[in-house]
Structures are given as C-alpha cells and as structure tokens.
Amino acid sequence: MSATVLVIEDTPANMKLVAMLLDKAGYQVLQAANAIQGIELARRFLPDLVLMDMQLPIMDGLEATRILKADAATAHIKIVALTALAMKGDAERMLAAGCDGYIAKPIHYQHFLDEIKRMLATAAKEKELRS
Ligand code: MN
C-alpha cells in the first residue's frame, strides 16, 4: 500500500508542482489550500505525512502544526514544513512547534523526494513499534 501525503499549501503553482512530484513518485496525495481544511483532512484520513506550508492565510503552518501535534489522534503524523523562510531561528521555531523536519523552497526535486522517503521510512518504523 502506498503512503498517503497531505499537502497543505495555498499557492496553486506550488501545490501543483508538489502534488505532481509526489504522484509521480507513487504516493497518494491529499490537498488542502488552507490550515483549517488541512487539519480536517488530517483528522479524517490520518495521512502518513503532512507537508505543511508555513505561510498560510487565516492560520499559519506553525499554529496548524501545534494543533495536530496536540491532538492524540494526529500527534504521530510526521509533519514536514515547506518554507521559504530561512532566517536564523526559523528552524528552531518550526521544530519547537512540532515539525519533524523542513524543506526549503524553492524545492530541489531529488532532495525533496529523498526527504519524503526518509521521513516516511521513519514513520513506518514508528508505526511498527506502536502496533
Ligand atoms: Mn503559502
């Protein structure tokens, strides 16, 4: 069974690119254009991984990450931040909010896919340990 990745991204061009890369790599892809919809999909479908854009309307990616990590039903889901931010302290803030990792935009295809694969392998191992 292929892994499911939920992408929460408000910029259509970025969403299209990321969804295409994931789809071509054989993953099931869920898409949300804002954090509220993203949290809803995460709770309903319990994806293996969430790719979380940090800059989102209404509620930003940090807040959405905190909400998913505070909920026992979704806390185990890996969250990888997608971010154009590269300021000192940003990585620390993302990790403090509960992100398991981050990928800087613009994304480099191979690095992006390697990171997703690595994170999903970790998620699969942890799932095995929980069961
Ligand atoms: Mn954005």
PDB file of C-alpha atoms and ligand atoms in Angstrom:
ATOM      1  CA  MET A   1       0.000   0.000   0.000  1.00  0.00           C
ATOM      2  CA  SER A   2       1.469   3.350  -0.954  1.00  0.00           C
ATOM      3  CA  ALA A   3       1.855   6.065   1.636  1.00  0.00           C
ATOM      4  CA  THR A   4      -0.528   8.997   1.821  1.00  0.00           C
ATOM      5  CA  VAL A   5       0.836  12.521   1.897  1.00  0.00           C
ATOM      6  CA  LEU A   6      -1.325  15.511   2.759  1.00  0.00           C
ATOM      7  CA  VAL A   7      -0.101  18.758   1.228  1.00  0.00           C
ATOM      8  CA  ILE A   8      -1.251  21.988   2.870  1.00  0.00           C
ATOM      9  CA  GLU A   9      -0.214  24.799   0.545  1.00  0.00           C
ATOM     10  CA  ASP A  10      -2.062  27.957  -0.518  1.00  0.00           C
ATOM     11  CA  THR A  11      -0.061  28.863  -3.624  1.00  0.00           C
ATOM     12  CA  PRO A  12      -1.616  26.960  -6.567  1.00  0.00           C
ATOM     13  CA  ALA A  13       1.634  26.739  -8.563  1.00  0.00           C
ATOM     14  CA  ASN A  14       3.494  25.251  -5.581  1.00  0.00           C
ATOM     15  CA  MET A  15       0.646  22.851  -4.868  1.00  0.00           C
ATOM     16  CA  LYS A  16       0.571  21.706  -8.463  1.00  0.00           C
ATOM     17  CA  LEU A  17       4.319  21.045  -8.542  1.00  0.00           C
ATOM     18  CA  VAL A  18       4.490  19.262  -5.200  1.00  0.00           C
ATOM     19  CA  ALA A  19       1.385  17.161  -5.911  1.00  0.00           C
ATOM     20  CA  MET A  20       2.797  16.164  -9.297  1.00  0.00           C
ATOM     21  CA  LEU A  21       6.168  15.131  -7.843  1.00  0.00           C
ATOM     22  CA  LEU A  22       4.504  13.067  -5.119  1.00  0.00           C
ATOM     23  CA  ASP A  23       2.039  11.499  -7.528  1.00  0.00           C
ATOM     24  CA  LYS A  24       4.817  10.539  -9.943  1.00  0.00           C
ATOM     25  CA  ALA A  25       6.737   9.016  -7.038  1.00  0.00           C
ATOM     26  CA  GLY A  26       3.722   6.789  -6.385  1.00  0.00           C
ATOM     27  CA  TYR A  27       2.224   8.387  -3.298  1.00  0.00           C
ATOM     28  CA  GLN A  28      -1.436   9.033  -2.605  1.00  0.00           C
ATOM     29  CA  VAL A  29      -1.833  12.796  -2.414  1.00  0.00           C
ATOM     30  CA  LEU A  30      -4.394  14.798  -0.450  1.00  0.00           C
ATOM     31  CA  GLN A  31      -4.563  18.553  -0.991  1.00  0.00           C
ATOM     32  CA  ALA A  32      -5.676  21.427   1.202  1.00  0.00           C
ATOM     33  CA  ALA A  33      -5.347  25.125   0.396  1.00  0.00           C
ATOM     34  CA  ASN A  34      -5.542  26.323   3.994  1.00  0.00           C
ATOM     35  CA  ALA A  35      -4.834  25.087   7.507  1.00  0.00           C
ATOM     36  CA  ILE A  36      -8.444  24.640   8.566  1.00  0.00           C
ATOM     37  CA  GLN A  37      -9.186  22.347   5.640  1.00  0.00           C
ATOM     38  CA  GLY A  38      -5.820  20.658   6.148  1.00  0.00           C
ATOM     39  CA  ILE A  39      -6.496  19.851   9.797  1.00  0.00           C
ATOM     40  CA  GLU A  40      -9.889  18.470   8.813  1.00  0.00           C
ATOM     41  CA  LEU A  41      -8.357  16.173   6.170  1.00  0.00           C
ATOM     42  CA  ALA A  42      -5.609  15.085   8.559  1.00  0.00           C
ATOM     43  CA  ARG A  43      -8.172  14.066  11.160  1.00  0.00           C
ATOM     44  CA  ARG A  44     -10.382  12.287   8.643  1.00  0.00           C
ATOM     45  CA  PHE A  45      -7.742  10.414   6.632  1.00  0.00           C
ATOM     46  CA  LEU A  46      -4.772  10.153   9.034  1.00  0.00           C
ATOM     47  CA  PRO A  47      -2.114  10.530   6.314  1.00  0.00           C
ATOM     48  CA  ASP A  48       1.384   9.162   6.850  1.00  0.00           C
ATOM     49  CA  LEU A  49       2.928  12.568   6.363  1.00  0.00           C
ATOM     50  CA  VAL A  50       1.867  16.205   6.149  1.00  0.00           C
ATOM     51  CA  LEU A  51       3.765  18.691   4.028  1.00  0.00           C
ATOM     52  CA  MET A  52       2.957  21.964   5.716  1.00  0.00           C
ATOM     53  CA  ASP A  53       3.471  25.309   4.061  1.00  0.00           C
ATOM     54  CA  MET A  54       4.389  27.751   6.827  1.00  0.00           C
ATOM     55  CA  GLN A  55       2.853  30.860   5.300  1.00  0.00           C
ATOM     56  CA  LEU A  56      -0.852  30.246   5.014  1.00  0.00           C
ATOM     57  CA  PRO A  57      -3.897  32.531   5.221  1.00  0.00           C
ATOM     58  CA  ILE A  58      -6.149  32.563   8.322  1.00  0.00           C
ATOM     59  CA  MET A  59      -3.927  30.215  10.334  1.00  0.00           C
ATOM     60  CA  ASP A  60      -0.228  29.729   9.676  1.00  0.00           C
ATOM     61  CA  GLY A  61       1.613  26.442   9.448  1.00  0.00           C
ATOM     62  CA  LEU A  62       3.153  26.742  12.905  1.00  0.00           C
ATOM     63  CA  GLU A  63      -0.246  27.020  14.553  1.00  0.00           C
ATOM     64  CA  ALA A  64      -1.690  24.188  12.452  1.00  0.00           C
ATOM     65  CA  THR A  65       1.298  22.018  13.401  1.00  0.00           C
ATOM     66  CA  ARG A  66       0.772  22.746  17.103  1.00  0.00           C
ATOM     67  CA  ILE A  67      -2.906  21.755  16.793  1.00  0.00           C
ATOM     68  CA  LEU A  68      -2.146  18.454  15.030  1.00  0.00           C
ATOM     69  CA  LYS A  69       0.649  17.593  17.483  1.00  0.00           C
ATOM     70  CA  ALA A  70      -1.551  18.419  20.495  1.00  0.00           C
ATOM     71  CA  ASP A  71      -4.270  16.017  19.335  1.00  0.00           C
ATOM     72  CA  ALA A  72      -3.620  12.388  20.346  1.00  0.00           C
ATOM     73  CA  ALA A  73      -5.334  11.179  17.158  1.00  0.00           C
ATOM     74  CA  THR A  74      -2.928  13.057  14.866  1.00  0.00           C
ATOM     75  CA  ALA A  75       0.183  13.571  17.028  1.00  0.00           C
ATOM     76  CA  HIS A  76       2.016  10.645  15.416  1.00  0.00           C
ATOM     77  CA  ILE A  77       1.700  12.032  11.879  1.00  0.00           C
ATOM     78  CA  LYS A  78       5.016  13.285  10.533  1.00  0.00           C
ATOM     79  CA  ILE A  79       4.932  16.962   9.641  1.00  0.00           C
ATOM     80  CA  VAL A  80       7.488  18.414   7.282  1.00  0.00           C
ATOM     81  CA  ALA A  81       7.481  22.188   6.960  1.00  0.00           C
ATOM     82  CA  LEU A  82       7.668  23.670   3.490  1.00  0.00           C
ATOM     83  CA  THR A  83       9.145  27.062   3.913  1.00  0.00           C
ATOM     84  CA  ALA A  84      10.626  29.988   2.073  1.00  0.00           C
ATOM     85  CA  LEU A  85      11.786  31.336   5.425  1.00  0.00           C
ATOM     86  CA  ALA A  86      15.470  30.922   6.015  1.00  0.00           C
ATOM     87  CA  MET A  87      16.042  33.381   8.824  1.00  0.00           C
ATOM     88  CA  LYS A  88      18.084  32.442  11.835  1.00  0.00           C
ATOM     89  CA  GLY A  89      15.752  30.990  14.439  1.00  0.00           C
ATOM     90  CA  ASP A  90      13.088  29.808  11.972  1.00  0.00           C
ATOM     91  CA  ALA A  91      14.211  26.191  12.054  1.00  0.00           C
ATOM     92  CA  GLU A  92      14.136  26.266  15.848  1.00  0.00           C
ATOM     93  CA  ARG A  93      10.626  27.740  15.816  1.00  0.00           C
ATOM     94  CA  MET A  94       9.367  25.075  13.414  1.00  0.00           C
ATOM     95  CA  LEU A  95      10.853  22.262  15.436  1.00  0.00           C
ATOM     96  CA  ALA A  96       9.511  23.794  18.664  1.00  0.00           C
ATOM     97  CA  ALA A  97       6.012  23.841  17.132  1.00  0.00           C
ATOM     98  CA  GLY A  98       6.335  20.107  16.483  1.00  0.00           C
ATOM     99  CA  CYS A  99       7.565  19.889  12.901  1.00  0.00           C
ATOM    100  CA  ASP A 100       9.611  16.729  12.328  1.00  0.00           C
ATOM    101  CA  GLY A 101      11.670  18.349   9.612  1.00  0.00           C
ATOM    102  CA  TYR A 102      11.596  21.031   6.956  1.00  0.00           C
ATOM    103  CA  ILE A 103      12.291  21.541   3.295  1.00  0.00           C
ATOM    104  CA  ALA A 104      13.268  24.941   1.959  1.00  0.00           C
ATOM    105  CA  LYS A 105      11.564  26.442  -1.064  1.00  0.00           C
ATOM    106  CA  PRO A 106      12.331  26.564  -3.904  1.00  0.00           C
ATOM    107  CA  ILE A 107      12.461  22.804  -3.699  1.00  0.00           C
ATOM    108  CA  HIS A 108      15.123  20.704  -5.371  1.00  0.00           C
ATOM    109  CA  TYR A 109      13.313  17.656  -6.729  1.00  0.00           C
ATOM    110  CA  GLN A 110      15.722  14.938  -5.720  1.00  0.00           C
ATOM    111  CA  HIS A 111      16.376  16.370  -2.268  1.00  0.00           C
ATOM    112  CA  PHE A 112      12.633  16.834  -1.792  1.00  0.00           C
ATOM    113  CA  LEU A 113      11.822  13.225  -2.712  1.00  0.00           C
ATOM    114  CA  ASP A 114      14.710  11.889  -0.613  1.00  0.00           C
ATOM    115  CA  GLU A 115      13.452  13.773   2.418  1.00  0.00           C
ATOM    116  CA  ILE A 116       9.892  12.493   1.950  1.00  0.00           C
ATOM    117  CA  LYS A 117      11.139   8.936   1.553  1.00  0.00           C
ATOM    118  CA  ARG A 118      13.360   9.211   4.629  1.00  0.00           C
ATOM    119  CA  MET A 119      10.576  10.663   6.747  1.00  0.00           C
ATOM    120  CA  LEU A 120       8.075   8.015   5.604  1.00  0.00           C
ATOM    121  CA  ALA A 121      10.560   5.252   6.440  1.00  0.00           C
ATOM    122  CA  THR A 122      10.863   6.678   9.955  1.00  0.00           C
ATOM    123  CA  ALA A 123       7.068   6.894  10.225  1.00  0.00           C
ATOM    124  CA  ALA A 124       6.708   3.258   9.131  1.00  0.00           C
ATOM    125  CA  LYS A 125       9.244   2.113  11.727  1.00  0.00           C
ATOM    126  CA  GLU A 126       7.466   4.011  14.493  1.00  0.00           C
ATOM    127  CA  LYS A 127       4.121   2.607  13.397  1.00  0.00           C
ATOM    128  CA  GLU A 128       5.538  -0.890  13.709  1.00  0.00           C
ATOM    129  CA  LEU A 129       6.762  -0.135  17.219  1.00  0.00           C
ATOM    130  CA  ARG A 130       3.329   1.166  18.258  1.00  0.00           C
ATOM    131  CA  SER A 131       1.415  -1.843  16.984  1.00  0.00           C
TER     132      SER A 131
HETATM  133 MN    MN B   1       1.977  29.977   1.412  1.00  0.00          MN
END
